[in-house]
Amino acid sequence: MTQPPPAAAPPVTPPAAAPPAAPPVNVADTSVGELLTNVMKDVSTLVRQEVELAKAEVKVEAGKAAKGAGMLGGAGFAGYMIVLFLSLALWQGLANVMDEGWAALVVAGVWVIAGAVLYTNGRRELRRVSPKPDRTVETLQQVPDALKGERP
């Protein structure tokens, strides 16, 4: 049985755009203190925006992890109930044709197979989670060039 492709993650909404940059300042008429203040303000804004982007990306990935963990929990409980009742029925059915001890071992083997399948599927879901905020890392790599006045 093939599984449908995983649903696409909702797009990460970048933080609100920074206020428009101030018009270019004539450096000759500006003191060093004012220039440093402007640079610090711009760096502060950049850092704040990067933190907001990282938060948004981590939130999306945490949602995926929670969904996978919830599915594993639900599958575990449903599997437990199904296996419990089916194993009792199978044990009683097999006890009609073989010793009860052997019937119980056969039922336990079915439990092992079911558990292995659930474990494998849950582990695969959790491996799809990417805890690294890729977009934030990418934009942070552009910061040194931006500080030098270069465009990527």
Short mmCIF file of N, CA and C in Angstrom, two decimals:
data_model
loop_
_atom_site.label_atom_id
_atom_site.label_comp_id
_atom_site.label_asym_id
_atom_site.label_seq_id
_atom_site.Cartn_x
_atom_site.Cartn_y
_atom_site.Cartn_z
N MET A 1 0.84 -1.16 0.00
CA MET A 1 0.00 0.00 0.00
C MET A 1 0.90 1.24 0.00
N THR A 2 0.73 2.09 -0.95
CA THR A 2 1.58 3.29 -1.02
C THR A 2 0.94 4.40 -0.20
N GLN A 3 1.79 5.21 0.38
CA GLN A 3 1.31 6.33 1.17
C GLN A 3 1.30 7.57 0.31
N PRO A 4 0.32 8.45 0.54
CA PRO A 4 0.33 9.70 -0.22
C PRO A 4 1.54 10.52 0.18
N PRO A 5 2.00 11.40 -0.71
CA PRO A 5 3.15 12.23 -0.36
C PRO A 5 2.81 13.10 0.83
N PRO A 6 3.82 13.43 1.67
CA PRO A 6 3.54 14.25 2.85
C PRO A 6 3.06 15.63 2.44
N ALA A 7 2.18 16.18 3.25
CA ALA A 7 1.65 17.51 2.96
C ALA A 7 2.77 18.53 3.07
N ALA A 8 2.72 19.51 2.20
CA ALA A 8 3.75 20.54 2.23
C ALA A 8 3.60 21.36 3.50
N ALA A 9 4.73 21.71 4.08
CA ALA A 9 4.71 22.53 5.30
C ALA A 9 4.23 23.93 4.95
N PRO A 10 3.52 24.56 5.86
CA PRO A 10 3.10 25.92 5.57
C PRO A 10 4.32 26.80 5.41
N PRO A 11 4.24 27.76 4.51
CA PRO A 11 5.41 28.61 4.29
C PRO A 11 5.74 29.40 5.54
N VAL A 12 7.01 29.60 5.76
CA VAL A 12 7.46 30.37 6.91
C VAL A 12 7.28 31.84 6.58
N THR A 13 6.54 32.52 7.41
CA THR A 13 6.31 33.95 7.19
C THR A 13 7.47 34.72 7.78
N PRO A 14 8.17 35.46 6.93
CA PRO A 14 9.29 36.23 7.47
C PRO A 14 8.77 37.34 8.39
N PRO A 15 9.61 37.80 9.28
CA PRO A 15 9.18 38.88 10.17
C PRO A 15 8.81 40.13 9.38
N ALA A 16 8.09 41.00 10.02
CA ALA A 16 7.66 42.23 9.37
C ALA A 16 8.89 42.97 8.83
N ALA A 17 8.68 43.61 7.70
CA ALA A 17 9.78 44.32 7.06
C ALA A 17 10.26 45.45 7.96
N ALA A 18 11.53 45.72 7.86
CA ALA A 18 12.12 46.79 8.64
C ALA A 18 11.59 48.13 8.15
N PRO A 19 11.59 49.12 9.01
CA PRO A 19 11.16 50.43 8.55
C PRO A 19 12.07 50.90 7.43
N PRO A 20 11.56 51.73 6.55
CA PRO A 20 12.39 52.16 5.42
C PRO A 20 13.66 52.83 5.92
N ALA A 21 14.73 52.57 5.20
CA ALA A 21 16.02 53.12 5.60
C ALA A 21 16.00 54.63 5.46
N ALA A 22 16.74 55.26 6.33
CA ALA A 22 16.85 56.72 6.28
C ALA A 22 17.58 57.10 4.99
N PRO A 23 17.29 58.28 4.49
CA PRO A 23 18.00 58.70 3.28
C PRO A 23 19.49 58.76 3.54
N PRO A 24 20.29 58.61 2.48
CA PRO A 24 21.75 58.63 2.67
C PRO A 24 22.19 59.91 3.37
N VAL A 25 23.14 59.74 4.25
CA VAL A 25 23.63 60.87 5.04
C VAL A 25 24.98 61.28 4.48
N ASN A 26 25.21 62.58 4.41
CA ASN A 26 26.51 63.07 3.99
C ASN A 26 27.48 62.81 5.14
N VAL A 27 28.40 61.91 4.93
CA VAL A 27 29.32 61.47 5.98
C VAL A 27 30.19 62.62 6.48
N ALA A 28 30.50 63.54 5.62
CA ALA A 28 31.36 64.64 6.02
C ALA A 28 30.69 65.52 7.07
N ASP A 29 29.36 65.61 7.03
CA ASP A 29 28.63 66.46 7.97
C ASP A 29 28.18 65.72 9.23
N THR A 30 28.51 64.41 9.33
CA THR A 30 28.02 63.59 10.43
C THR A 30 29.17 63.23 11.36
N SER A 31 28.89 63.25 12.65
CA SER A 31 29.93 62.91 13.62
C SER A 31 30.11 61.40 13.67
N VAL A 32 31.25 60.99 14.19
CA VAL A 32 31.54 59.57 14.33
C VAL A 32 30.53 58.92 15.25
N GLY A 33 30.15 59.61 16.30
CA GLY A 33 29.16 59.09 17.23
C GLY A 33 27.82 58.80 16.55
N GLU A 34 27.38 59.73 15.70
CA GLU A 34 26.12 59.51 14.98
C GLU A 34 26.23 58.34 14.02
N LEU A 35 27.37 58.25 13.34
CA LEU A 35 27.57 57.12 12.42
C LEU A 35 27.53 55.80 13.18
N LEU A 36 28.23 55.72 14.31
CA LEU A 36 28.22 54.50 15.10
C LEU A 36 26.82 54.19 15.62
N THR A 37 26.09 55.21 16.01
CA THR A 37 24.71 55.01 16.47
C THR A 37 23.86 54.42 15.35
N ASN A 38 24.01 54.96 14.14
CA ASN A 38 23.24 54.44 13.00
C ASN A 38 23.62 52.99 12.69
N VAL A 39 24.91 52.69 12.73
CA VAL A 39 25.36 51.33 12.45
C VAL A 39 24.82 50.37 13.51
N MET A 40 24.90 50.75 14.77
CA MET A 40 24.41 49.89 15.85
C MET A 40 22.90 49.67 15.73
N LYS A 41 22.18 50.72 15.36
CA LYS A 41 20.73 50.60 15.18
C LYS A 41 20.42 49.62 14.04
N ASP A 42 21.15 49.73 12.93
CA ASP A 42 20.94 48.83 11.81
C ASP A 42 21.29 47.39 12.16
N VAL A 43 22.39 47.20 12.88
CA VAL A 43 22.78 45.85 13.29
C VAL A 43 21.75 45.27 14.25
N SER A 44 21.26 46.10 15.16
CA SER A 44 20.24 45.66 16.11
C SER A 44 18.97 45.23 15.37
N THR A 45 18.56 46.01 14.38
CA THR A 45 17.38 45.65 13.59
C THR A 45 17.61 44.34 12.84
N LEU A 46 18.79 44.18 12.27
CA LEU A 46 19.12 42.96 11.54
C LEU A 46 19.08 41.75 12.47
N VAL A 47 19.67 41.87 13.63
CA VAL A 47 19.69 40.75 14.58
C VAL A 47 18.26 40.42 15.02
N ARG A 48 17.46 41.43 15.30
CA ARG A 48 16.07 41.20 15.71
C ARG A 48 15.31 40.46 14.61
N GLN A 49 15.49 40.86 13.37
CA GLN A 49 14.79 40.20 12.26
C GLN A 49 15.26 38.75 12.10
N GLU A 50 16.54 38.50 12.27
CA GLU A 50 17.05 37.14 12.14
C GLU A 50 16.51 36.26 13.26
N VAL A 51 16.40 36.80 14.46
CA VAL A 51 15.85 36.03 15.57
C VAL A 51 14.39 35.70 15.30
N GLU A 52 13.63 36.65 14.78
CA GLU A 52 12.22 36.40 14.45
C GLU A 52 12.09 35.33 13.36
N LEU A 53 12.96 35.38 12.36
CA LEU A 53 12.94 34.37 11.29
C LEU A 53 13.27 33.00 11.86
N ALA A 54 14.26 32.92 12.74
CA ALA A 54 14.63 31.65 13.35
C ALA A 54 13.46 31.10 14.17
N LYS A 55 12.79 31.97 14.92
CA LYS A 55 11.64 31.54 15.72
C LYS A 55 10.54 30.97 14.82
N ALA A 56 10.27 31.64 13.73
CA ALA A 56 9.22 31.17 12.82
C ALA A 56 9.57 29.80 12.23
N GLU A 57 10.82 29.62 11.83
CA GLU A 57 11.23 28.35 11.25
C GLU A 57 11.20 27.22 12.28
N VAL A 58 11.67 27.51 13.49
CA VAL A 58 11.67 26.48 14.53
C VAL A 58 10.24 26.11 14.90
N LYS A 59 9.34 27.08 14.90
CA LYS A 59 7.94 26.81 15.21
C LYS A 59 7.32 25.84 14.20
N VAL A 60 7.61 26.04 12.93
CA VAL A 60 7.09 25.14 11.90
C VAL A 60 7.63 23.72 12.10
N GLU A 61 8.94 23.61 12.35
CA GLU A 61 9.54 22.29 12.53
C GLU A 61 9.04 21.61 13.79
N ALA A 62 8.82 22.40 14.85
CA ALA A 62 8.29 21.83 16.09
C ALA A 62 6.87 21.32 15.87
N GLY A 63 6.11 22.02 15.04
CA GLY A 63 4.76 21.55 14.71
C GLY A 63 4.80 20.21 13.99
N LYS A 64 5.76 20.06 13.07
CA LYS A 64 5.89 18.78 12.37
C LYS A 64 6.27 17.66 13.34
N ALA A 65 7.18 17.97 14.25
CA ALA A 65 7.61 16.96 15.22
C ALA A 65 6.45 16.57 16.14
N ALA A 66 5.67 17.56 16.57
CA ALA A 66 4.53 17.27 17.44
C ALA A 66 3.49 16.42 16.71
N LYS A 67 3.29 16.72 15.44
CA LYS A 67 2.33 15.94 14.66
C LYS A 67 2.80 14.48 14.55
N GLY A 68 4.06 14.28 14.25
CA GLY A 68 4.60 12.93 14.15
C GLY A 68 4.52 12.19 15.48
N ALA A 69 4.86 12.89 16.58
CA ALA A 69 4.81 12.26 17.89
C ALA A 69 3.37 11.93 18.29
N GLY A 70 2.44 12.82 17.96
CA GLY A 70 1.03 12.55 18.25
C GLY A 70 0.52 11.34 17.48
N MET A 71 0.92 11.26 16.23
CA MET A 71 0.53 10.11 15.42
C MET A 71 1.10 8.81 15.99
N LEU A 72 2.36 8.87 16.43
CA LEU A 72 2.96 7.69 17.04
C LEU A 72 2.22 7.28 18.31
N GLY A 73 1.86 8.26 19.12
CA GLY A 73 1.12 7.96 20.35
C GLY A 73 -0.23 7.34 20.06
N GLY A 74 -0.96 7.94 19.12
CA GLY A 74 -2.27 7.40 18.74
C GLY A 74 -2.16 6.02 18.13
N ALA A 75 -1.16 5.82 17.29
CA ALA A 75 -0.96 4.51 16.68
C ALA A 75 -0.58 3.48 17.75
N GLY A 76 0.19 3.91 18.72
CA GLY A 76 0.58 3.00 19.79
C GLY A 76 -0.62 2.54 20.61
N PHE A 77 -1.48 3.49 20.98
CA PHE A 77 -2.65 3.13 21.78
C PHE A 77 -3.62 2.27 20.96
N ALA A 78 -3.90 2.68 19.72
CA ALA A 78 -4.81 1.90 18.88
C ALA A 78 -4.23 0.51 18.63
N GLY A 79 -2.95 0.47 18.38
CA GLY A 79 -2.30 -0.82 18.18
C GLY A 79 -2.39 -1.70 19.41
N TYR A 80 -2.23 -1.09 20.55
CA TYR A 80 -2.33 -1.85 21.80
C TYR A 80 -3.73 -2.46 21.95
N MET A 81 -4.75 -1.64 21.74
CA MET A 81 -6.13 -2.14 21.90
C MET A 81 -6.44 -3.23 20.87
N ILE A 82 -6.08 -3.01 19.65
CA ILE A 82 -6.35 -3.99 18.59
C ILE A 82 -5.62 -5.29 18.88
N VAL A 83 -4.36 -5.16 19.19
CA VAL A 83 -3.56 -6.37 19.42
C VAL A 83 -4.06 -7.10 20.67
N LEU A 84 -4.47 -6.36 21.67
CA LEU A 84 -4.97 -6.99 22.88
C LEU A 84 -6.17 -7.88 22.57
N PHE A 85 -7.17 -7.30 21.92
CA PHE A 85 -8.39 -8.07 21.66
C PHE A 85 -8.19 -9.15 20.58
N LEU A 86 -7.46 -8.81 19.55
CA LEU A 86 -7.20 -9.82 18.53
C LEU A 86 -6.31 -10.94 19.06
N SER A 87 -5.37 -10.58 19.91
CA SER A 87 -4.49 -11.62 20.44
C SER A 87 -5.27 -12.57 21.37
N LEU A 88 -6.19 -12.02 22.14
CA LEU A 88 -7.03 -12.89 22.97
C LEU A 88 -7.87 -13.84 22.10
N ALA A 89 -8.45 -13.28 21.04
CA ALA A 89 -9.26 -14.11 20.15
C ALA A 89 -8.40 -15.15 19.42
N LEU A 90 -7.24 -14.73 18.95
CA LEU A 90 -6.35 -15.65 18.25
C LEU A 90 -5.84 -16.73 19.20
N TRP A 91 -5.50 -16.36 20.40
CA TRP A 91 -5.02 -17.31 21.39
C TRP A 91 -6.09 -18.37 21.66
N GLN A 92 -7.32 -17.92 21.84
CA GLN A 92 -8.41 -18.87 22.08
C GLN A 92 -8.66 -19.75 20.86
N GLY A 93 -8.59 -19.14 19.67
CA GLY A 93 -8.79 -19.93 18.45
C GLY A 93 -7.71 -20.97 18.25
N LEU A 94 -6.45 -20.57 18.46
CA LEU A 94 -5.35 -21.51 18.30
C LEU A 94 -5.35 -22.58 19.40
N ALA A 95 -5.86 -22.23 20.57
CA ALA A 95 -5.92 -23.20 21.67
C ALA A 95 -6.84 -24.37 21.34
N ASN A 96 -7.71 -24.20 20.35
CA ASN A 96 -8.59 -25.29 19.91
C ASN A 96 -7.83 -26.33 19.10
N VAL A 97 -6.69 -25.92 18.48
CA VAL A 97 -5.97 -26.86 17.62
C VAL A 97 -4.57 -27.20 18.15
N MET A 98 -4.09 -26.51 19.18
CA MET A 98 -2.76 -26.80 19.75
C MET A 98 -2.78 -26.47 21.24
N ASP A 99 -1.69 -26.77 21.89
CA ASP A 99 -1.56 -26.49 23.31
C ASP A 99 -1.65 -24.97 23.54
N GLU A 100 -2.22 -24.57 24.68
CA GLU A 100 -2.40 -23.15 24.96
C GLU A 100 -1.07 -22.40 25.04
N GLY A 101 -0.04 -23.03 25.54
CA GLY A 101 1.28 -22.39 25.63
C GLY A 101 1.83 -22.03 24.26
N TRP A 102 1.74 -22.96 23.32
CA TRP A 102 2.21 -22.68 21.96
C TRP A 102 1.35 -21.62 21.29
N ALA A 103 0.07 -21.65 21.55
CA ALA A 103 -0.83 -20.64 20.99
C ALA A 103 -0.44 -19.24 21.49
N ALA A 104 -0.09 -19.15 22.77
CA ALA A 104 0.34 -17.86 23.33
C ALA A 104 1.63 -17.38 22.68
N LEU A 105 2.57 -18.27 22.38
CA LEU A 105 3.81 -17.89 21.71
C LEU A 105 3.56 -17.39 20.29
N VAL A 106 2.64 -18.00 19.60
CA VAL A 106 2.30 -17.55 18.25
C VAL A 106 1.74 -16.14 18.31
N VAL A 107 0.85 -15.91 19.26
CA VAL A 107 0.25 -14.58 19.41
C VAL A 107 1.33 -13.55 19.77
N ALA A 108 2.27 -13.92 20.63
CA ALA A 108 3.36 -13.01 20.98
C ALA A 108 4.19 -12.66 19.75
N GLY A 109 4.39 -13.61 18.84
CA GLY A 109 5.12 -13.34 17.60
C GLY A 109 4.41 -12.31 16.75
N VAL A 110 3.09 -12.37 16.72
CA VAL A 110 2.31 -11.37 15.99
C VAL A 110 2.52 -9.99 16.62
N TRP A 111 2.60 -9.93 17.95
CA TRP A 111 2.86 -8.67 18.67
C TRP A 111 4.21 -8.10 18.25
N VAL A 112 5.20 -8.93 18.15
CA VAL A 112 6.54 -8.48 17.78
C VAL A 112 6.52 -7.84 16.39
N ILE A 113 5.85 -8.46 15.46
CA ILE A 113 5.78 -7.94 14.08
C ILE A 113 5.06 -6.60 14.06
N ALA A 114 3.92 -6.51 14.75
CA ALA A 114 3.17 -5.25 14.78
C ALA A 114 3.99 -4.13 15.41
N GLY A 115 4.68 -4.42 16.48
CA GLY A 115 5.51 -3.41 17.13
C GLY A 115 6.64 -2.94 16.24
N ALA A 116 7.24 -3.85 15.51
CA ALA A 116 8.34 -3.49 14.62
C ALA A 116 7.86 -2.57 13.50
N VAL A 117 6.70 -2.85 12.96
CA VAL A 117 6.16 -2.01 11.88
C VAL A 117 5.86 -0.60 12.41
N LEU A 118 5.21 -0.49 13.56
CA LEU A 118 4.91 0.83 14.13
C LEU A 118 6.19 1.59 14.47
N TYR A 119 7.15 0.93 15.03
CA TYR A 119 8.42 1.58 15.37
C TYR A 119 9.10 2.12 14.12
N THR A 120 9.16 1.32 13.07
CA THR A 120 9.82 1.73 11.84
C THR A 120 9.15 2.94 11.22
N ASN A 121 7.82 2.92 11.16
CA ASN A 121 7.11 4.06 10.57
C ASN A 121 7.26 5.32 11.40
N GLY A 122 7.19 5.21 12.71
CA GLY A 122 7.35 6.38 13.58
C GLY A 122 8.74 6.97 13.49
N ARG A 123 9.72 6.12 13.45
CA ARG A 123 11.11 6.59 13.35
C ARG A 123 11.33 7.32 12.02
N ARG A 124 10.75 6.81 10.94
CA ARG A 124 10.89 7.45 9.64
C ARG A 124 10.25 8.85 9.67
N GLU A 125 9.09 8.99 10.31
CA GLU A 125 8.43 10.30 10.42
C GLU A 125 9.30 11.29 11.18
N LEU A 126 9.87 10.85 12.28
CA LEU A 126 10.68 11.76 13.09
C LEU A 126 11.98 12.13 12.40
N ARG A 127 12.49 11.30 11.53
CA ARG A 127 13.72 11.63 10.79
C ARG A 127 13.48 12.71 9.74
N ARG A 128 12.24 12.92 9.35
CA ARG A 128 11.92 13.97 8.37
C ARG A 128 11.99 15.36 8.96
N VAL A 129 12.03 15.47 10.27
CA VAL A 129 12.05 16.77 10.93
C VAL A 129 13.43 17.38 10.80
N SER A 130 13.48 18.64 10.41
CA SER A 130 14.75 19.34 10.28
C SER A 130 14.82 20.41 11.37
N PRO A 131 15.63 20.19 12.41
CA PRO A 131 15.67 21.17 13.50
C PRO A 131 16.47 22.43 13.18
N LYS A 132 17.20 22.43 12.08
CA LYS A 132 18.04 23.58 11.72
C LYS A 132 17.22 24.58 10.93
N PRO A 133 17.18 25.85 11.34
CA PRO A 133 16.44 26.87 10.58
C PRO A 133 17.24 27.27 9.32
N ASP A 134 17.00 26.58 8.23
CA ASP A 134 17.80 26.75 7.00
C ASP A 134 17.80 28.18 6.48
N ARG A 135 16.64 28.81 6.41
CA ARG A 135 16.58 30.17 5.85
C ARG A 135 17.36 31.15 6.71
N THR A 136 17.30 30.98 8.02
CA THR A 136 18.04 31.88 8.90
C THR A 136 19.54 31.71 8.69
N VAL A 137 20.01 30.49 8.60
CA VAL A 137 21.42 30.23 8.37
C VAL A 137 21.86 30.87 7.05
N GLU A 138 21.02 30.73 6.04
CA GLU A 138 21.34 31.29 4.73
C GLU A 138 21.46 32.81 4.79
N THR A 139 20.50 33.46 5.45
CA THR A 139 20.55 34.92 5.50
C THR A 139 21.68 35.42 6.40
N LEU A 140 21.99 34.66 7.45
CA LEU A 140 23.11 35.07 8.31
C LEU A 140 24.44 35.00 7.56
N GLN A 141 24.54 34.10 6.61
CA GLN A 141 25.77 34.01 5.82
C GLN A 141 25.94 35.22 4.92
N GLN A 142 24.85 35.93 4.66
CA GLN A 142 24.91 37.12 3.81
C GLN A 142 25.26 38.38 4.59
N VAL A 143 25.21 38.31 5.92
CA VAL A 143 25.44 39.50 6.74
C VAL A 143 26.83 40.11 6.52
N PRO A 144 27.92 39.32 6.54
CA PRO A 144 29.24 39.96 6.36
C PRO A 144 29.34 40.74 5.05
N ASP A 145 28.80 40.19 3.97
CA ASP A 145 28.85 40.91 2.69
C ASP A 145 27.99 42.16 2.75
N ALA A 146 26.85 42.08 3.40
CA ALA A 146 25.97 43.25 3.51
C ALA A 146 26.65 44.35 4.31
N LEU A 147 27.38 43.99 5.35
CA LEU A 147 28.08 44.99 6.15
C LEU A 147 29.20 45.64 5.35
N LYS A 148 29.75 44.93 4.39
CA LYS A 148 30.79 45.49 3.54
C LYS A 148 30.20 46.33 2.43
N GLY A 149 28.89 46.31 2.27
CA GLY A 149 28.24 47.09 1.22
C GLY A 149 28.08 46.31 -0.07
N GLU A 150 28.36 45.02 -0.05
CA GLU A 150 28.22 44.20 -1.25
C GLU A 150 26.83 43.60 -1.30
N ARG A 151 26.33 43.39 -2.48
CA ARG A 151 25.04 42.74 -2.67
C ARG A 151 25.27 41.28 -3.07
N PRO A 152 24.48 40.35 -2.48
CA PRO A 152 24.65 38.93 -2.86
C PRO A 152 24.19 38.67 -4.27
#
